[in-house]
Coordinates of C-alpha atoms in Angstrom, one line a residue:
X1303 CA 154.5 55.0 191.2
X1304 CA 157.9 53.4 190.7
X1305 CA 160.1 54.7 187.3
X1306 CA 160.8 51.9 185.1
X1307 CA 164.4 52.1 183.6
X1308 CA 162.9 50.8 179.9
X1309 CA 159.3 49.8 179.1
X1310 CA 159.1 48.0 175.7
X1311 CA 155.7 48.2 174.3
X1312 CA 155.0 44.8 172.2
X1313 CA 155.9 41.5 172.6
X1314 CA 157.0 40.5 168.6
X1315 CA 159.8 39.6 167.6
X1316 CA 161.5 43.6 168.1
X1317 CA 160.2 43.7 171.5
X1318 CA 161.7 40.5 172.5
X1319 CA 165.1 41.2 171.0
X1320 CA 164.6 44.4 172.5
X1321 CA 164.5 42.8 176.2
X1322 CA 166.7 40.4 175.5
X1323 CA 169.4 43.3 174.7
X1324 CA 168.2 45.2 177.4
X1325 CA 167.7 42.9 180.1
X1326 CA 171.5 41.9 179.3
X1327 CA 172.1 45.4 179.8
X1328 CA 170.7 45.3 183.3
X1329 CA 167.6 47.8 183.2
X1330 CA 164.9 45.2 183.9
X1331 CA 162.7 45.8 181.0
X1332 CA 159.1 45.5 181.0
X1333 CA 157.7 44.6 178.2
X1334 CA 153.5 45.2 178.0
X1335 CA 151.6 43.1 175.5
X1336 CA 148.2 43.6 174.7
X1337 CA 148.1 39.5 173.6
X1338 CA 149.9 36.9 173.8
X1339 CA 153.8 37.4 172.5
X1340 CA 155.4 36.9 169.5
X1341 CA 153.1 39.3 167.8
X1342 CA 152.3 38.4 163.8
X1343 CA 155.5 36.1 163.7
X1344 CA 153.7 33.8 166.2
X1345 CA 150.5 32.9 163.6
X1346 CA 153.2 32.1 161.0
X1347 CA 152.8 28.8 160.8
X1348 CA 156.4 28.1 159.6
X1349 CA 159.5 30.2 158.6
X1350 CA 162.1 29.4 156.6
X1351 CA 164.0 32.7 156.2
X1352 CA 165.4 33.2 159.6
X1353 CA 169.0 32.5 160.1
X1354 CA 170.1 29.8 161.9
X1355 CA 167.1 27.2 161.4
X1356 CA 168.2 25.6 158.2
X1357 CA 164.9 23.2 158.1
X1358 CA 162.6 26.3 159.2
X1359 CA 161.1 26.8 162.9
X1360 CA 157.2 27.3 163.5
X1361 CA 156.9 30.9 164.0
X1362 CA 155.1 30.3 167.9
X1363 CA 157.9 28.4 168.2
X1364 CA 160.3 30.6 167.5
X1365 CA 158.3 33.3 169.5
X1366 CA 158.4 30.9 172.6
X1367 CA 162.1 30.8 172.5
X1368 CA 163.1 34.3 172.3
X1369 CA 160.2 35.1 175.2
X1370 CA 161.9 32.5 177.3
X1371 CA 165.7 33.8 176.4
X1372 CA 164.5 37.2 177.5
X1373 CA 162.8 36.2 180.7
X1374 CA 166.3 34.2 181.7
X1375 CA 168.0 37.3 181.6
X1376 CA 164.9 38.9 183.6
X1377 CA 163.2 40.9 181.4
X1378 CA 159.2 40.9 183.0
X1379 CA 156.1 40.4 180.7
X1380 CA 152.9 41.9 181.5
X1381 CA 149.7 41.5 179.6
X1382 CA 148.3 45.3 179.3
X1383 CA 146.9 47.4 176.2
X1384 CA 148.6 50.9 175.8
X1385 CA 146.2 53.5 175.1
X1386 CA 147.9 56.8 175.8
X1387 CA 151.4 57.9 176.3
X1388 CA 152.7 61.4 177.8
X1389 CA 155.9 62.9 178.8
X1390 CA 156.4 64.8 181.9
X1391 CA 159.8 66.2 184.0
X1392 CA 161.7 64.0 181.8
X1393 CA 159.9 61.3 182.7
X1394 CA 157.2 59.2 180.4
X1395 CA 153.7 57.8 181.5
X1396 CA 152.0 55.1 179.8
X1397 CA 148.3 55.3 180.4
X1398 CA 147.3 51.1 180.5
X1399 CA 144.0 49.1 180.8
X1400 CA 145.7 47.9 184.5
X1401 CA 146.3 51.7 185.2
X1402 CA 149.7 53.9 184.8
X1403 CA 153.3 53.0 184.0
X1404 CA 156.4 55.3 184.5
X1405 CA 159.5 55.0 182.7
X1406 CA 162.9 56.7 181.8
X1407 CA 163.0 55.3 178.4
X1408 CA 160.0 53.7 175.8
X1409 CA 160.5 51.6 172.8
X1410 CA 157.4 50.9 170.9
X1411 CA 157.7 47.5 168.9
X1412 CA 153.6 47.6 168.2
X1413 CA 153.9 46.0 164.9
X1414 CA 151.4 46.8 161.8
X1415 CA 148.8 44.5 161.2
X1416 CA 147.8 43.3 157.1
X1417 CA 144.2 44.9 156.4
X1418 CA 142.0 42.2 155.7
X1419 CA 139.8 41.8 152.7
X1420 CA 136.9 40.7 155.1
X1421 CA 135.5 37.7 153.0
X1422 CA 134.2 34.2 154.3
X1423 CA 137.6 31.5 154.0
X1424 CA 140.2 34.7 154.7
X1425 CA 140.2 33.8 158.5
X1426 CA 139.8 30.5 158.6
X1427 CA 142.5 30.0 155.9
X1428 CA 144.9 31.8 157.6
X1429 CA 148.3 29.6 157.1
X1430 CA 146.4 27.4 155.4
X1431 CA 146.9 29.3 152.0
X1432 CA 146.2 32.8 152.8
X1433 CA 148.9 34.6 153.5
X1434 CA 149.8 38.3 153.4
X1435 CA 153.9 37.8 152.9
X1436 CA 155.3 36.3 149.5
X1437 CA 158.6 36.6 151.1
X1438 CA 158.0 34.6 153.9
X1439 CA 155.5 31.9 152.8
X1440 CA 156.1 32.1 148.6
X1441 CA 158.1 28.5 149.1
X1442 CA 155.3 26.4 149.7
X1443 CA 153.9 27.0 146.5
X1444 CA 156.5 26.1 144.2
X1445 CA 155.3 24.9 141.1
X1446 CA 151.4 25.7 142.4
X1447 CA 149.0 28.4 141.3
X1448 CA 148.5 31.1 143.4
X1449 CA 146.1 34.4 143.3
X1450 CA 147.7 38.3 144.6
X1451 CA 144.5 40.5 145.4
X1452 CA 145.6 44.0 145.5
X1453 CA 146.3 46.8 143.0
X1454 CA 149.4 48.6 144.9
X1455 CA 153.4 48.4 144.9
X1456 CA 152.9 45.5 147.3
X1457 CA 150.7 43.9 145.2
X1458 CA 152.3 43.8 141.9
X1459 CA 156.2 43.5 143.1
X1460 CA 155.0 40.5 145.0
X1461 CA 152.8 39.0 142.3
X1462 CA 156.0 39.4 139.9
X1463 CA 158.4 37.7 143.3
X1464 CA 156.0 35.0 143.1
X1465 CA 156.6 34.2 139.5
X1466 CA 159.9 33.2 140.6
X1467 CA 158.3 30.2 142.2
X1468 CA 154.7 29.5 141.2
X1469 CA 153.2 28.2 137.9
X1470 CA 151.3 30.9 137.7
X1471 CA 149.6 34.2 139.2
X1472 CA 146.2 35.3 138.8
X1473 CA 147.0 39.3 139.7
X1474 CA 143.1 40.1 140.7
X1475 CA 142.4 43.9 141.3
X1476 CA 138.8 45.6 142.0
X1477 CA 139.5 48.4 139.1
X1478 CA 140.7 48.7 135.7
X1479 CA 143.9 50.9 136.3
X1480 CA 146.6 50.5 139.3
X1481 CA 148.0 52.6 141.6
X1482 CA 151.3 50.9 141.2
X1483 CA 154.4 53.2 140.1
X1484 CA 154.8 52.5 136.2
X1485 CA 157.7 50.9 135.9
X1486 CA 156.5 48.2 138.0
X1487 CA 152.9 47.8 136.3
X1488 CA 155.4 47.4 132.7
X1489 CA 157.5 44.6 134.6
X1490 CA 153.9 42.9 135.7
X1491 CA 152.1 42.9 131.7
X1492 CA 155.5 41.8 130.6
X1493 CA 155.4 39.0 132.9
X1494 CA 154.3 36.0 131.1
X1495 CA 153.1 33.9 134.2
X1496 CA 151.1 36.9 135.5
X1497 CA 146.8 36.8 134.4
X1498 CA 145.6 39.7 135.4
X1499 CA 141.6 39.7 136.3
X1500 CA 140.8 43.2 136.6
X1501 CA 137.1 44.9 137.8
X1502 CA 137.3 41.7 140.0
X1503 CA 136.5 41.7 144.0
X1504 CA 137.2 38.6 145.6
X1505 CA 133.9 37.3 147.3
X1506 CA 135.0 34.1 149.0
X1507 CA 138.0 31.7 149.5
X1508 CA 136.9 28.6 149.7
X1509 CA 138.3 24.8 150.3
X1510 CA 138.5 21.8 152.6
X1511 CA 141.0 21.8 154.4
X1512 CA 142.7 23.9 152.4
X1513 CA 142.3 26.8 149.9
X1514 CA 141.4 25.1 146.6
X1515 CA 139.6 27.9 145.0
X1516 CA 138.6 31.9 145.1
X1517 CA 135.4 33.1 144.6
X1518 CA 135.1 36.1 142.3
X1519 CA 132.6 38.9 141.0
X1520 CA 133.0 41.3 138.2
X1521 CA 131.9 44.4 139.3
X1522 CA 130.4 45.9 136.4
X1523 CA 128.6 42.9 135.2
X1524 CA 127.9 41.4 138.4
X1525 CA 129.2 38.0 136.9
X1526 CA 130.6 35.1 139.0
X1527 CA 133.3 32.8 138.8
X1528 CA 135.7 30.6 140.3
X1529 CA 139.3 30.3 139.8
X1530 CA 141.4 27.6 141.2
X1531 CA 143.9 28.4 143.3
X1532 CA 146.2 26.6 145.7
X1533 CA 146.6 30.2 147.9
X1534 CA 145.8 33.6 148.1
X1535 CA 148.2 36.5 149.1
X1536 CA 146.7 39.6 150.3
X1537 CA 147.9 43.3 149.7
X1538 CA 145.3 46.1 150.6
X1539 CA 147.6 47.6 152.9
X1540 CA 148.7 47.8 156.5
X1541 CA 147.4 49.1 159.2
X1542 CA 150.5 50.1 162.5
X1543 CA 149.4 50.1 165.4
X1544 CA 149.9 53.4 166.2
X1545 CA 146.7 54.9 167.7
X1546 CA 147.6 55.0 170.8
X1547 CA 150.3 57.4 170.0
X1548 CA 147.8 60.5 168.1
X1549 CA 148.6 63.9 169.1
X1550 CA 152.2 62.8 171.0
X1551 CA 154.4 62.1 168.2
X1552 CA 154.4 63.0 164.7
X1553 CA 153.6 59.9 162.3
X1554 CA 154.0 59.1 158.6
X1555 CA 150.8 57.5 157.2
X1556 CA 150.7 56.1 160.6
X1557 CA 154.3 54.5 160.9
X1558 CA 156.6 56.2 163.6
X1559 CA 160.0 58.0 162.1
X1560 CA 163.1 57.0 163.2
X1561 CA 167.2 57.5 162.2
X1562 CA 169.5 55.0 162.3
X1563 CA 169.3 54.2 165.9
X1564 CA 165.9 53.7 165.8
X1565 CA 165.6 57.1 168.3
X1566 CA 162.5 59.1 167.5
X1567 CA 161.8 62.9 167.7
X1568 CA 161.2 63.1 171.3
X1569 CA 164.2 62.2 173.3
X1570 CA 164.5 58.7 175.1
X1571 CA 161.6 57.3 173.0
X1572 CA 162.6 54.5 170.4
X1573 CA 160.5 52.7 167.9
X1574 CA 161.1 48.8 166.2
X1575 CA 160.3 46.5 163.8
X1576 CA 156.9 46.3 161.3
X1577 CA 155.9 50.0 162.8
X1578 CA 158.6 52.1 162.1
X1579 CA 158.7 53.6 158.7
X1580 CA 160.9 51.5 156.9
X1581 CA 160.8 49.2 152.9
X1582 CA 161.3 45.5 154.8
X1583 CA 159.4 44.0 156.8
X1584 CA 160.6 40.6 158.0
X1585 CA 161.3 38.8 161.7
X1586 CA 165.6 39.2 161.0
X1587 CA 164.8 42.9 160.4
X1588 CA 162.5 43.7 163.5
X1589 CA 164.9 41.7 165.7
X1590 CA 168.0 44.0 164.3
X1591 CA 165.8 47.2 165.1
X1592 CA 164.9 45.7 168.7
X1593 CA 168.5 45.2 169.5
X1594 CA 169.7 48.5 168.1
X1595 CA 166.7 49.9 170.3
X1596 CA 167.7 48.5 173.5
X1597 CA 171.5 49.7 172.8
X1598 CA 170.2 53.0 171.7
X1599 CA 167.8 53.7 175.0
X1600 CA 171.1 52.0 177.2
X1601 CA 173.2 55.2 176.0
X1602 CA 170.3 57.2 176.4
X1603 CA 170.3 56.4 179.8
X1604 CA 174.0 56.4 180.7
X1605 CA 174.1 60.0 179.1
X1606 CA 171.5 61.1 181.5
X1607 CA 172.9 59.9 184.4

């Protein structure tokens, strides 16, 4: 079985940077990807955040680009599912639905995936109105009204973001009390474009050929109603792909721990982007991890010459 100088597991927008920098670097990166790359980034239907594209890019788009930069510079791309990693002799082995990889140095850019609520519209409004980043897709709804579901930090720091932008919020949370630190819940009530619709479990979204409305229950009177909207943003947590790593390396909540150089607790593995335990997560931060990554697993490998 041949010994891979750096394996890159996820095609997003870390791994890619990653094989950009490393293929640069001349250790032939192979980069596995489960579907097809550019990860989350790639169902954005537009960004306007990422320097350099002063008109915004389509996120596939964008993908597409940095897939084909890294391939010029000869990183390979293989379509394979991790589902198992060990480390033996120095030497790691990637256990793979087309069978086992070897390699001197791993960088896991796996990504974390929204949770969904699971109601009929969510899916099929996907970039259409639903969305599960403020930050990234809050400008198309300037002057609009727009629901938050969720009762966490996400939640209400986003709903109160949003206010920045919107006409107004409809904050709509399935209890009565949130987990939310304090001082944020205090910033929220204060907020005067913020409704809050509390006890309240979102049942459908619903629309054309957009979202034009959510479909809501109380749960302690069983009562529904309808609330126009022009989008919904969805925070009931994420979910990093990180399964595949149980019982190797030691995880927080499921995100991998890193320092600075995005090295990890076990020597020669690195970690990038949306799954690494960090407070933002955008493309222009999971392309900055994926390049320190593939610097970082470089001098890895030149000290262990």
């Amino acid at each position: 079985m041949e010994t891979r100088e750096l394996v890159i597991i996820g095609g997003g927008p870390a791994g890619l940077a990653a094989a950009i920098y490393g293929a640069r670097a001349a250790l032939n990166p192979l980069v596995l990807e489960r579907g097809v790359p550019g990860g989350q980034a790639a169902t954005t239907e537009w960004i306007e955040n990422y320097p350099g594209f002063e008109d915004g890019i389509g996120g596939f788009e964008l993908m597409v680009h940095m897939q084909r930069q890294a391939e010029k510079f000869g990183a390979e791309f293989k379509n394979a599912d991790v589902t198992g990693i060990k480390k033996e002799n120095g030497v790691f082995i990637l256990n793979t639905s087309t069978g086992e990889i070897a390699a001197k140095t791993v960088i896991i850019a796996t990504g974390a995936e929204p949770k969904e609520l699971g109601v009929p519209g969510e899916r099929e409004f996907r970039g259409r109105g639903v969305s599960y980043c403020a930050t990234c897709d809050g400008n198309f709804f300037r002057g609009k009204t727009v629901a938050v579901v969720g009762g966490g930090d996400s939640a209400l720091e986003e709903a109160i973001y949003l206010t920045k932008l919107v006409e107004k919020v409809y904050l709509i949370h399935r209890r009565d009390g949130f987990r939310a630190a304090k001082v944020i819940q205090e910033r929220a009530k204060a907020n005067p474009k913020i409704e809050f619709v509390l006890n309240t479990v979102v049942e459908e979204i619903a629309g054309e050929r957009k979202v034009e409305k959510v479909i809501v229950k109380n749960v302690q009177t069983g009562e529904k109603s309808e609330i126009p909207v022009d989008g919904v943003f969805i925070y009931v947590g994420l979910k990093p792909n990180t399964a595949f790593l149980e019982g190797f390396l030691e995880l927080e909540n499921g995100y991998i721990k890193t320092d600075e150089n995005m090295a990890t607790a076990i020597p020669g593995l690195f970690a990038a982007g949306d799954v690494r335990l960090k407070d933002l997560r955008q493309v222009v931060t999971a392309v900055a991890d994926g390049a320190q990554a593939a610097v970082s697993a470089e001098k890895y490998l030149e000290g262990n010459k």
